[in-house]
Short mmCIF file of C-alpha atoms in Angstrom, two decimals:
data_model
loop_
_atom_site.label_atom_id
_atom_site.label_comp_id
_atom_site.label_asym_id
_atom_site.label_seq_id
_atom_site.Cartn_x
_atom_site.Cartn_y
_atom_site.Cartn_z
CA UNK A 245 7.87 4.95 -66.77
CA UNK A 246 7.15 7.59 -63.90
CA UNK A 247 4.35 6.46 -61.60
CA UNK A 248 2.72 9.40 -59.23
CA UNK A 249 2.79 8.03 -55.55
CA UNK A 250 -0.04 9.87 -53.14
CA UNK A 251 1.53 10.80 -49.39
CA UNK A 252 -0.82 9.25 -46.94
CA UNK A 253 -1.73 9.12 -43.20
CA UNK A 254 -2.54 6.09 -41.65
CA UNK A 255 -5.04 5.95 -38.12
CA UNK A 256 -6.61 3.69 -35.87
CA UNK A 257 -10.37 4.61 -35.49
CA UNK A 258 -10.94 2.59 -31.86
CA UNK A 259 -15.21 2.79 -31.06
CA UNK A 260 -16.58 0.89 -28.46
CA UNK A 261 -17.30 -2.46 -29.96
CA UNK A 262 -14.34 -1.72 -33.23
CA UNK A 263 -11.12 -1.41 -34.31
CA UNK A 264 -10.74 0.07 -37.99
CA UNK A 265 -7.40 0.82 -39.36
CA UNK A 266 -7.58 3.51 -42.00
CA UNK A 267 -5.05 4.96 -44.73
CA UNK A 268 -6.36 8.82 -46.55
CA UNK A 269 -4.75 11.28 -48.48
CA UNK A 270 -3.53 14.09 -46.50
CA UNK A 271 -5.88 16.66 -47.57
CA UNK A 272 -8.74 14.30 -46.53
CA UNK A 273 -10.49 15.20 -43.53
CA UNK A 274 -11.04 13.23 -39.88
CA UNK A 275 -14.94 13.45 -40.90
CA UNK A 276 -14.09 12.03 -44.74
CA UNK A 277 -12.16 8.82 -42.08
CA UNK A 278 -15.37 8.36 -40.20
CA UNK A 279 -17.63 8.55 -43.17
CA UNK A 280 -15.22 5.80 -45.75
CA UNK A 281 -14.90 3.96 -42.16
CA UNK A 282 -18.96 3.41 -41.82
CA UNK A 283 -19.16 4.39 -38.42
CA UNK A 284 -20.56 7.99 -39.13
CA UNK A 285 -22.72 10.28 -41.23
CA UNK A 286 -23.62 13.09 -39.04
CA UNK A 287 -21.34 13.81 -36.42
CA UNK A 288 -22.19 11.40 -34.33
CA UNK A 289 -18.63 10.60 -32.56
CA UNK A 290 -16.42 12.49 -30.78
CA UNK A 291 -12.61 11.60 -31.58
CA UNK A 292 -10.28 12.36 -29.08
CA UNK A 293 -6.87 12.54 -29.86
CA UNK A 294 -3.54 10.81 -28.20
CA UNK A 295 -3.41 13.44 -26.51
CA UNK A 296 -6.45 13.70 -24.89
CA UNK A 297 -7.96 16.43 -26.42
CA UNK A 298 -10.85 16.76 -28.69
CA UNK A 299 -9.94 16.85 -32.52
CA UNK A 300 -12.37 18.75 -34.73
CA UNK A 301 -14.15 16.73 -37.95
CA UNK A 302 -12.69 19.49 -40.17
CA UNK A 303 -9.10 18.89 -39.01
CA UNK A 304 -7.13 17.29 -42.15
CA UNK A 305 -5.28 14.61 -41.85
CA UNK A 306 -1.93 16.37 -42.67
CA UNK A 307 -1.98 17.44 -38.92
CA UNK A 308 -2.78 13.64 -37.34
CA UNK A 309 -0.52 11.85 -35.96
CA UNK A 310 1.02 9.34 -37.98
CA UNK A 311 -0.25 5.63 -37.18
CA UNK A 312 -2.29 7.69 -33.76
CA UNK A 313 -4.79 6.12 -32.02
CA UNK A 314 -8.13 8.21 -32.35
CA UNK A 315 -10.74 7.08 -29.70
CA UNK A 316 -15.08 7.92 -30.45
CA UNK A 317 -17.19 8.70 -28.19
CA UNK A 318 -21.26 8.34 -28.86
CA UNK A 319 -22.98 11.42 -28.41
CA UNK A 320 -25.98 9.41 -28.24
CA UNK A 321 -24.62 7.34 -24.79
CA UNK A 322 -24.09 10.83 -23.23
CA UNK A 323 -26.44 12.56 -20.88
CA UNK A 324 -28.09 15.12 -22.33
CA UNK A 325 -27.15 19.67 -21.44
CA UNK A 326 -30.23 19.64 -18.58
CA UNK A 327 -29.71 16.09 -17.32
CA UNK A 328 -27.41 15.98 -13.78
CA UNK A 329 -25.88 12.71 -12.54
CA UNK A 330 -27.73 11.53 -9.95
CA UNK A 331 -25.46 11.07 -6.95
CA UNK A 332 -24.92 7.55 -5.40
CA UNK A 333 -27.70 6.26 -2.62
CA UNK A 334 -26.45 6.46 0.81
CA UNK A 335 -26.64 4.53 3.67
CA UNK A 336 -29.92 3.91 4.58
CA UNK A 337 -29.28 3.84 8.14
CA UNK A 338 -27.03 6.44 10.10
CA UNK A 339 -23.49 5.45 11.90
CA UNK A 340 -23.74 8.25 14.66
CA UNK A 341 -20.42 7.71 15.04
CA UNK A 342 -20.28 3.82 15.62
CA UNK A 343 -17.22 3.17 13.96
CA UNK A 344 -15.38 5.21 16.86
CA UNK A 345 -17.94 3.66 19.79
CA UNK A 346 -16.39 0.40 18.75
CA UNK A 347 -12.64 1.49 18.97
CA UNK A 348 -13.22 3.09 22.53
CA UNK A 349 -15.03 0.20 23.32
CA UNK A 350 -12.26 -2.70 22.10
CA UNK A 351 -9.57 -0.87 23.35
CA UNK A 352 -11.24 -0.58 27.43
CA UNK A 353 -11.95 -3.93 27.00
CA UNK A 354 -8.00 -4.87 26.03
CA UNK A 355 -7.13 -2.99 29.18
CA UNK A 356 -9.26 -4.90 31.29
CA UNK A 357 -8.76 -8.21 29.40
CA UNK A 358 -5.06 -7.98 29.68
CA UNK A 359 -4.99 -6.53 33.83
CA UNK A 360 -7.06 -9.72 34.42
CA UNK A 361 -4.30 -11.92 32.32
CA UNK A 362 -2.10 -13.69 35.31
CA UNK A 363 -6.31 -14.75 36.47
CA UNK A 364 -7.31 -18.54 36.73
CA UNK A 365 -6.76 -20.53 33.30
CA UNK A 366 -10.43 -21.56 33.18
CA UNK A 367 -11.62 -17.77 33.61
CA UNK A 368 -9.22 -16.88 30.67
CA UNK A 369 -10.49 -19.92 28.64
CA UNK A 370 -14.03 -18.57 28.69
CA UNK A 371 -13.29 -14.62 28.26
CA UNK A 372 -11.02 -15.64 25.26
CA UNK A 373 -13.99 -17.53 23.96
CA UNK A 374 -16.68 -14.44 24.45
CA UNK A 375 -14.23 -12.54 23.18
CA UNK A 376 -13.81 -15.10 20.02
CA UNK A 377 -17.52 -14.61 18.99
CA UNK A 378 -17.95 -11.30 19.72
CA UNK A 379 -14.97 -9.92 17.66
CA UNK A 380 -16.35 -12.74 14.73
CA UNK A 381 -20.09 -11.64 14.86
CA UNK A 382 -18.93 -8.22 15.29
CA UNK A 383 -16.96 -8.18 12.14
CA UNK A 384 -19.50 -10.07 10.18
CA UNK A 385 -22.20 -7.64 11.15
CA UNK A 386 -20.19 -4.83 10.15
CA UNK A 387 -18.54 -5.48 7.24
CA UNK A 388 -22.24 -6.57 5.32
CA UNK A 389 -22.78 -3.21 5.89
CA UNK A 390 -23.01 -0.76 2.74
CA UNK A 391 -21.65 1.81 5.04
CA UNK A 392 -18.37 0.13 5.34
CA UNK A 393 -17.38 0.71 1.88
CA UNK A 394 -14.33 3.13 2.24
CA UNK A 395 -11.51 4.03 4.64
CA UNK A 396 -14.11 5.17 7.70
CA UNK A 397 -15.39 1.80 7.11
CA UNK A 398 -12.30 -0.28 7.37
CA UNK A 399 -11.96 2.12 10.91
CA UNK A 400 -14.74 -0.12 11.97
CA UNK A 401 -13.14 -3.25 11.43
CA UNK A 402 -10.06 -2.25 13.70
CA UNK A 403 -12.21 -3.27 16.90
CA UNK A 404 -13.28 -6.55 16.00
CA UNK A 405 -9.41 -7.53 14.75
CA UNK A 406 -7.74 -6.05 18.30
CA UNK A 407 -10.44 -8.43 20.14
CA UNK A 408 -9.51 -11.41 18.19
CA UNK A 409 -5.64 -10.27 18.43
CA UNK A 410 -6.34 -10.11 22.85
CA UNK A 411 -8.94 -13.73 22.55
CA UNK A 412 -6.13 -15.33 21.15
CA UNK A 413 -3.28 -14.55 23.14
CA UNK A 414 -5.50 -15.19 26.17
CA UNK A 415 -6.46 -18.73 24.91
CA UNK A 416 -2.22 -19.36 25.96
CA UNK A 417 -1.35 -20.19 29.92
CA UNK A 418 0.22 -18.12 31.67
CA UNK A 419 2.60 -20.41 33.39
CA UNK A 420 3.93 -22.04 30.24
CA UNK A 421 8.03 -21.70 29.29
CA UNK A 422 7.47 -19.32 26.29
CA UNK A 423 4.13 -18.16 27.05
CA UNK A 424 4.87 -14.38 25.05
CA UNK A 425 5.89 -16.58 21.86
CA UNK A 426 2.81 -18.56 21.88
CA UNK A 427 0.65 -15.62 23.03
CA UNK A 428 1.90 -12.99 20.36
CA UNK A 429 1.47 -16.06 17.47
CA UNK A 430 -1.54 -17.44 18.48
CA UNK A 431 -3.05 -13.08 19.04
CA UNK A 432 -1.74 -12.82 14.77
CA UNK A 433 -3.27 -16.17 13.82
CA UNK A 434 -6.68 -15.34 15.55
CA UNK A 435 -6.57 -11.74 14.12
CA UNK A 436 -5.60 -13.02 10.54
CA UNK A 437 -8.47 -15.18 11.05
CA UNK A 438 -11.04 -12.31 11.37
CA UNK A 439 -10.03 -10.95 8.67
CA UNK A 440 -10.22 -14.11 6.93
CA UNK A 441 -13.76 -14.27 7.52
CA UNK A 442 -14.46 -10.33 6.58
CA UNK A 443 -12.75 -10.79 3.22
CA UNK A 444 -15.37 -13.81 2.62
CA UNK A 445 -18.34 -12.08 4.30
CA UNK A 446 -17.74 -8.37 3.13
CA UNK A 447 -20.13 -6.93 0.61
CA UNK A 448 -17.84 -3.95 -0.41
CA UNK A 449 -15.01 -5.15 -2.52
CA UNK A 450 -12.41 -2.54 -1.10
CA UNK A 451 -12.93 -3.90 2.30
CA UNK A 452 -12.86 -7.44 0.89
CA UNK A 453 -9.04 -6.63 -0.55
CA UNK A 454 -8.00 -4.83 2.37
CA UNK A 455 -8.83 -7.33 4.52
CA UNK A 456 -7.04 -9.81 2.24
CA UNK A 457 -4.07 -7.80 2.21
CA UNK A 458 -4.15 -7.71 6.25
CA UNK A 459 -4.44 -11.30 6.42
CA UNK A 460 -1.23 -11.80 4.59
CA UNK A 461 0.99 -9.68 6.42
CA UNK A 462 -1.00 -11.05 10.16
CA UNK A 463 -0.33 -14.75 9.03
CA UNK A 464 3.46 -13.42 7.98
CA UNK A 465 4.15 -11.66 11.50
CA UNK A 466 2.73 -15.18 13.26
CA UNK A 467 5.37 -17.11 11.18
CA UNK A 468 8.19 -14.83 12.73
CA UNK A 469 6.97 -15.21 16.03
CA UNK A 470 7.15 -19.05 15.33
CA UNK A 471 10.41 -19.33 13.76
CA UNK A 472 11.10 -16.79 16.48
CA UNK A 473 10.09 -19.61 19.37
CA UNK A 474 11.78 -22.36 17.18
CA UNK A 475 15.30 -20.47 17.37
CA UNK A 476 14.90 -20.20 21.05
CA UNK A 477 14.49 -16.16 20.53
CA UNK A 478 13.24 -13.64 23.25
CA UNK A 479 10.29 -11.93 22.47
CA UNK A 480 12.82 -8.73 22.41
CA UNK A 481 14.53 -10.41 19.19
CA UNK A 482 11.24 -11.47 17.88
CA UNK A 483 10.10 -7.81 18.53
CA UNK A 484 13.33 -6.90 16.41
CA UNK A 485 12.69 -8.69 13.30
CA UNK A 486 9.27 -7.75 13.27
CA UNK A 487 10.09 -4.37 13.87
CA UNK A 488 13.31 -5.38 10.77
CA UNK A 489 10.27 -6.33 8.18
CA UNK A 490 8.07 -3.14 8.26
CA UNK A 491 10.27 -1.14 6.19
CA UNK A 492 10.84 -3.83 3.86
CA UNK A 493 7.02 -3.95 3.66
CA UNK A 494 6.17 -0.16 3.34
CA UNK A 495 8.29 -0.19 0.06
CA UNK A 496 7.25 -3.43 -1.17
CA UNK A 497 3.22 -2.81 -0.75
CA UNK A 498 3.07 -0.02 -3.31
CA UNK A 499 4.29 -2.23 -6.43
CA UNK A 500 2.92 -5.35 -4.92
CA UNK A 501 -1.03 -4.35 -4.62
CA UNK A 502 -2.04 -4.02 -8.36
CA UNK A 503 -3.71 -7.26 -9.27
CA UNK A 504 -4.40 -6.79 -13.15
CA UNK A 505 -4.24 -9.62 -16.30
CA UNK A 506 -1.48 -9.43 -18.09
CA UNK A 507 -3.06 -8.10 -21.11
CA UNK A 508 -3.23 -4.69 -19.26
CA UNK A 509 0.34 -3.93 -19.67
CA UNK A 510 3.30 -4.73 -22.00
CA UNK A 511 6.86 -4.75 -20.42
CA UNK A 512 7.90 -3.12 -23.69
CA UNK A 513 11.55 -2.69 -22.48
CA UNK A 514 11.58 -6.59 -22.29
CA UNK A 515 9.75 -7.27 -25.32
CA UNK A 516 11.68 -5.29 -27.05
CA UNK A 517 14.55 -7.33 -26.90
CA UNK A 518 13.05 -10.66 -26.54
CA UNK A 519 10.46 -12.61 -28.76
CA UNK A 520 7.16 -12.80 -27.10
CA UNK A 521 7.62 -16.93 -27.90
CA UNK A 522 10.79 -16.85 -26.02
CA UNK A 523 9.50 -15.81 -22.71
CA UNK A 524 6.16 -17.02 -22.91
CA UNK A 525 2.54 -16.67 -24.43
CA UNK A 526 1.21 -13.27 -25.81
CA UNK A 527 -0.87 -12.23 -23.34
CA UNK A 528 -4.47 -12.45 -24.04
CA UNK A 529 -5.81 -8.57 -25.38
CA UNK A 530 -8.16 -7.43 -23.06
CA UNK A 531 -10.92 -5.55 -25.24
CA UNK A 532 -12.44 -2.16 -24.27
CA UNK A 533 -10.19 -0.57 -21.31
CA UNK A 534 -14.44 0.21 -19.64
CA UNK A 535 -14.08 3.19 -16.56
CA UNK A 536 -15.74 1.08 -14.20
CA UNK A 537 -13.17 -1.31 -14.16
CA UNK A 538 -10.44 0.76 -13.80
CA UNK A 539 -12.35 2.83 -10.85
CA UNK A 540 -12.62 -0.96 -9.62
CA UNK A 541 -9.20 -1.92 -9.73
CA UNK A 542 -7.68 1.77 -8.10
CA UNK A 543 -10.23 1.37 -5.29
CA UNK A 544 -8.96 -2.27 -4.42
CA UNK A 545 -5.57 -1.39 -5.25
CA UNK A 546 -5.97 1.49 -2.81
CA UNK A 547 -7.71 -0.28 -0.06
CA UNK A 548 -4.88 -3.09 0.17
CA UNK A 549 -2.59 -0.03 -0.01
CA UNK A 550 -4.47 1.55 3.13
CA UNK A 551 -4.82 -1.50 5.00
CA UNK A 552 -1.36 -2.72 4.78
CA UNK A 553 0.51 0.48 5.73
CA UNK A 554 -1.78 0.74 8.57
CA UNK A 555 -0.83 -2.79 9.65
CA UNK A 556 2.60 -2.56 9.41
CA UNK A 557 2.51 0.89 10.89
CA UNK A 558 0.89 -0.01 14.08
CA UNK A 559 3.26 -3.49 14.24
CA UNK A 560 5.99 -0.67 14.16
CA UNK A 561 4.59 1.29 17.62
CA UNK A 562 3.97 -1.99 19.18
CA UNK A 563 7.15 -3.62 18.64
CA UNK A 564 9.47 -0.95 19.08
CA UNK A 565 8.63 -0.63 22.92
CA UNK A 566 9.05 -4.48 23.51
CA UNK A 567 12.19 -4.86 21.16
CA UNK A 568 14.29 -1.77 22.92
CA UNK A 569 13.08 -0.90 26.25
CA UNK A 570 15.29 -3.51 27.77
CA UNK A 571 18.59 -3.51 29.19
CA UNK A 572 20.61 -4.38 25.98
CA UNK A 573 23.80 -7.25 26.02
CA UNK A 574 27.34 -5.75 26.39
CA UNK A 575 28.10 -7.61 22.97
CA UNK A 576 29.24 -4.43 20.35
CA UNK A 577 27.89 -6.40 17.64
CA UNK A 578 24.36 -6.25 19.15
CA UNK A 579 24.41 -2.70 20.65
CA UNK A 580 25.74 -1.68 16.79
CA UNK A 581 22.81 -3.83 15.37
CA UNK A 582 20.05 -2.21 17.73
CA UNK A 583 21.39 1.61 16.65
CA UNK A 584 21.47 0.83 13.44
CA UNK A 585 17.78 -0.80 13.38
CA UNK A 586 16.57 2.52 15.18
CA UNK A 587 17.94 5.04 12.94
CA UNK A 588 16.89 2.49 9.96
CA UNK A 589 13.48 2.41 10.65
CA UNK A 590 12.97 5.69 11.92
CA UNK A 591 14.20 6.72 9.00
CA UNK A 592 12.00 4.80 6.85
CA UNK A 593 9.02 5.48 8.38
CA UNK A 594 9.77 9.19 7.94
CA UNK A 595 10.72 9.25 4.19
CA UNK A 596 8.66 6.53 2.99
CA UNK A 597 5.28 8.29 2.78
CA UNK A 598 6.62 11.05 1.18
CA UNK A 599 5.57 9.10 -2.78
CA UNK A 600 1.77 9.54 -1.24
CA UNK A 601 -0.54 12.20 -1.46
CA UNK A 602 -3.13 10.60 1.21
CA UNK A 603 -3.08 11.54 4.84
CA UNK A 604 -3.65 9.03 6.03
CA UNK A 605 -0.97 6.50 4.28
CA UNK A 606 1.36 9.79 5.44
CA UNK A 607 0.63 10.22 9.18
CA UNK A 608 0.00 6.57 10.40
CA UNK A 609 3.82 5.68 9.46
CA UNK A 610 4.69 9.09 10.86
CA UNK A 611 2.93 8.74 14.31
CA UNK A 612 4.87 5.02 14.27
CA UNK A 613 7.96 6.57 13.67
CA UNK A 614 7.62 9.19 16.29
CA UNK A 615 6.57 6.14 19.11
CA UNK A 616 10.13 4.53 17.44
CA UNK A 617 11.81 8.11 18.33
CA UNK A 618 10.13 8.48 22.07
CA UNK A 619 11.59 4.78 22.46
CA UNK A 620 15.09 5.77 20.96
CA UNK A 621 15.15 8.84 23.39
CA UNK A 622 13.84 6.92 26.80
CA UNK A 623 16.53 4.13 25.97
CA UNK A 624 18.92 6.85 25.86
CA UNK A 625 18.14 8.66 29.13
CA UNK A 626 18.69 5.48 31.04
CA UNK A 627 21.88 4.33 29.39
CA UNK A 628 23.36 7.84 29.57
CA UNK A 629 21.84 8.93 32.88
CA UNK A 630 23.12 12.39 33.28
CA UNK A 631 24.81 12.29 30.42
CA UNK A 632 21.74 12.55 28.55
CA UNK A 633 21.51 15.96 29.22
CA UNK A 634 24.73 17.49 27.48
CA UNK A 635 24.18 14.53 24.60
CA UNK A 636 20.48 16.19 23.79
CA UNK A 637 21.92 20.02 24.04
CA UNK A 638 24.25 18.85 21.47
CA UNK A 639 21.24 16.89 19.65
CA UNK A 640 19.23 19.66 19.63
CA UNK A 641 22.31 22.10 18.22
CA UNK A 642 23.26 19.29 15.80
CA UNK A 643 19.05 19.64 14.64
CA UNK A 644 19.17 23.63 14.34
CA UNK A 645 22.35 23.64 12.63
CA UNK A 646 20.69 21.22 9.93
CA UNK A 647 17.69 23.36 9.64
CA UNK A 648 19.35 26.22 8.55
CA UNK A 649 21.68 23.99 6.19
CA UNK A 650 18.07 23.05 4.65
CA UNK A 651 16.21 26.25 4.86
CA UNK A 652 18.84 28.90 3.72
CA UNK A 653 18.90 27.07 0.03
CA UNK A 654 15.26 26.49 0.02
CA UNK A 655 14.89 29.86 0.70
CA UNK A 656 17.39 30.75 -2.33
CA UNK A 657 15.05 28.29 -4.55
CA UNK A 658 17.10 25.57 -4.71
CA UNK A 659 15.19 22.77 -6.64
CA UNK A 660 13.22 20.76 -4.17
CA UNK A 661 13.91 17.33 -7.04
CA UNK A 662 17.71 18.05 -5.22
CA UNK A 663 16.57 16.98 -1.57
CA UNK A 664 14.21 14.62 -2.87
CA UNK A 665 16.94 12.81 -4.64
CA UNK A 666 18.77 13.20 -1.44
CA UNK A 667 15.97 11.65 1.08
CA UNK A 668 15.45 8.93 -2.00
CA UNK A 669 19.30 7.59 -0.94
CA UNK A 670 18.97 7.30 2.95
CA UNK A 671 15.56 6.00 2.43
CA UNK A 672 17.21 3.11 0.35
CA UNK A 673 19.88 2.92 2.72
CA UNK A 674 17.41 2.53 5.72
CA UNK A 675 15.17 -0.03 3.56
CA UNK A 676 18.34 -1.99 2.96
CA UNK A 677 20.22 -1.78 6.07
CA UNK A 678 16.64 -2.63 8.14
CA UNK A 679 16.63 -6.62 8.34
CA UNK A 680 20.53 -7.14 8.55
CA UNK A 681 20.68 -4.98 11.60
CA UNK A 682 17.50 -6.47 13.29
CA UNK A 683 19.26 -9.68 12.58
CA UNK A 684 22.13 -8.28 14.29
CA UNK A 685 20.26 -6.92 17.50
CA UNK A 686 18.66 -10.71 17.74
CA UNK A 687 22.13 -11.80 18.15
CA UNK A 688 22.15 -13.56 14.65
CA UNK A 689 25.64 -14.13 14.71
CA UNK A 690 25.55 -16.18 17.53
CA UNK A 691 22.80 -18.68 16.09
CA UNK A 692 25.45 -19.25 13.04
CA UNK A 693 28.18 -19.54 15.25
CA UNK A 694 26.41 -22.85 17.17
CA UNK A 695 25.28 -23.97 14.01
CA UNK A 696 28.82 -24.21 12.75
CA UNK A 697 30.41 -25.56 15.59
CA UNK A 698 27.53 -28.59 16.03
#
């Protein structure tokens, strides 16, 4: 006995507060779905389709996707043809500027902080101290603000942390053994500290996660100079690991900032091969993906993002003067490991921000890799002496000869995915290569070498 079978389509109807899984005939329409599904009798949903476009009511279901997801929107929640958003309420008060006052102000008071640093202990003591609850108060004050909610606002927070950075290093004698050790921790600790206390106190919550972020990697950089001062390390080798972490850092922060349940994602590729009760619980389902948690989560996400490239980027200008402009040991080894850590991190800091679209997370490792290239070039002119002359003609030759080896194919419309593919390899290299040859410049080797033989 023949029995007639009916082809059908089978949907997912997804509303705001349900899920309805529906089977039709395919000469059924998407209207006939919403009607038999009791969500609609007028046209009161719009269904967009997978892929993001609009699907008409009279669309049959022979052209849906098979076992698609169909998302409604309520006309009723929407604003109506005449109606205009009304944009956000400003800041009540204006900044005239302030955010840049501050920074001109913080940094003339770090030059005349740090001319009066070889003064009496006691006069140290108490500028540290003014400095202490100035850069505290400071912060506080300016981080409740509700004008301090984006990148101009974080600008303002820059002051308070460079005070707290000189307040602590001052609170360290002068005439100790390993004064720069103690200084350059104790500066991090105080400045992770500030931003300790503006993650707390901030109203915003993108300057709460970018100060979060910057407390991390300050609190990080204080346990190098540490171990640093443990392993009986200049501050020129402490420099050099420092200067070793940053483009380990740039590439981690990206993949490292995105602080979401687990419910938000599926590692299909894993579960694919694994049982979910092999590896673990299912992850608890999340509900309605709503836009203003998303918008929340990409301006965090973005803040930390902001916040720790500019940290690491201006560790990178300030280290790279300390860790090279000094007269370097005749060992190979070490010369080999402070070339290498040059070329490494100029490297990185040139090729990393090319995944951004943001100025700003392009030009602040940029203007830190062109201090790391003025360094390279003024340790150069004194090793070489005249020889530095000839060796930058032939620089300079060596740099024309590879713009026209770049430009002449360009110019032919060779595929630009080519060179990126081609920067993506030294960038690895230079990522990779970073922290072995700071270790290297420090002199590593020699550390193992006493280890071993006590």
């Amino acid at each position: 006995m023949a029995v007639d079978t009916t082809e059908r389509r089978r949907i997912v109807l997804q509303s705001e507060d349900r899920r309805i899984d529906i089977s039709l005939p395919l000469d059924e329409t998407l209207d006939d779905a919403l009607i038999l599904s009791g969500l609609s009798t007028a046209g009161r949903f719009i269904t967009i389709g997978p892929g993001g476009f609009e699907i008409p009511g009279d669309t049959e279901c022979e052209d849906l996707v098979d076992g698609g997801l169909y998302s409604l929107i309520d006309r009723t929640a929407l604003p109506a043809a005449g109606e205009r958003p009304r944009p956000p309420a400003g800041p009540s008060r204006m900044d005239h500027g302030a955010r840049w006052w501050m920074l001109a102000v913080s940094a003339l008071l770090l030059v005349a902080v740090f001319a009066q640093g070889a003064g009496e202990p006691l006069l140290r003591l108490l500028v540290a101290l003014l400095l202490v609850a100035g850069s505290v108060s400071g912060a506080v004050a300016w981080a409740r603000r509700d004008s301090a909610a984006g990148v101009r606002g974080i600008l303002g927070v820059l002051a308070p942390v460079l005070l707290s950075f000189a307040a602590g290093a001052l609170l360290i004698p002068a005439g100790l053994e390993a004064s720069g050790h103690l200084a350059a921790a104790s500066g991090f600790l105080a400045a992770s500290v500030t931003t300790a206390i503006i993650a707390v106190a901030a109203r915003a919550r993108p300057m709460r996660a970018a100060a979060g972020t910057a407390t991390v990697l300050l609190v990080g950089l204080a346990v190098v100079w540490g171990l640093a001062l443990l392993l009986r390390w200049g501050p020129a080798e402490a420099a050099a690991i420092s200067l070793g972490l940053v483009p380990l850092g740039l590439r981690a922060l990206p993949s490292s900032l995105v602080n979401l349940p687990e419910g938000y994602f599926i590692d299909y590729k894993h579960f694919m091969t694994s049982r979910w009760t092999v590896r673990g619980a299912i992850p608890e389902a999340i509900g309605v993906l709503r836009p203003d948690r998303v918008i929340a989560v990409v301006d965090d996400s973005s803040a930390r993002l902001i916040s720790g490239t500019a940290v690491l980027s201006v560790v990178a200008a300030a280290m790279a003067p300390l860790a090279f402009l000094r007269p370097w040991p005749d060992d190979p080894i070490v010369r080999a490991g402070g070339i290498a850590l040059l070329v490494c991190t100029a490297l990185a800091l040139l090729l990393t921000p090319r995944h951004t679209t943001s100025h700003i997370l392009r030009w602040l490792p940029r203007g830190a890799a062109a201090v790391v290239f003025v360094v390279a070039g003024v340790q150069a002119a004194v090793a070489l002496g005249s020889g530095f002359q000839i060796l930058g003609a032939v620089a300079l030759f060596a740099l024309g000869l590879l713009a026209v080896a770049v430009v002449i194919p360009v110019a032919r419309g060779a595929s630009s995915l080519v060179w990126s593919r081609f920067g993506d390899a030294f960038e690895w290299l230079a990522v990779a290569l970073a922290l072995p040859a700071a270790l290297l410049y420090a002199n590593a080797l020699s550390l193992v070498r006493g280890m071993m033989a006590g």
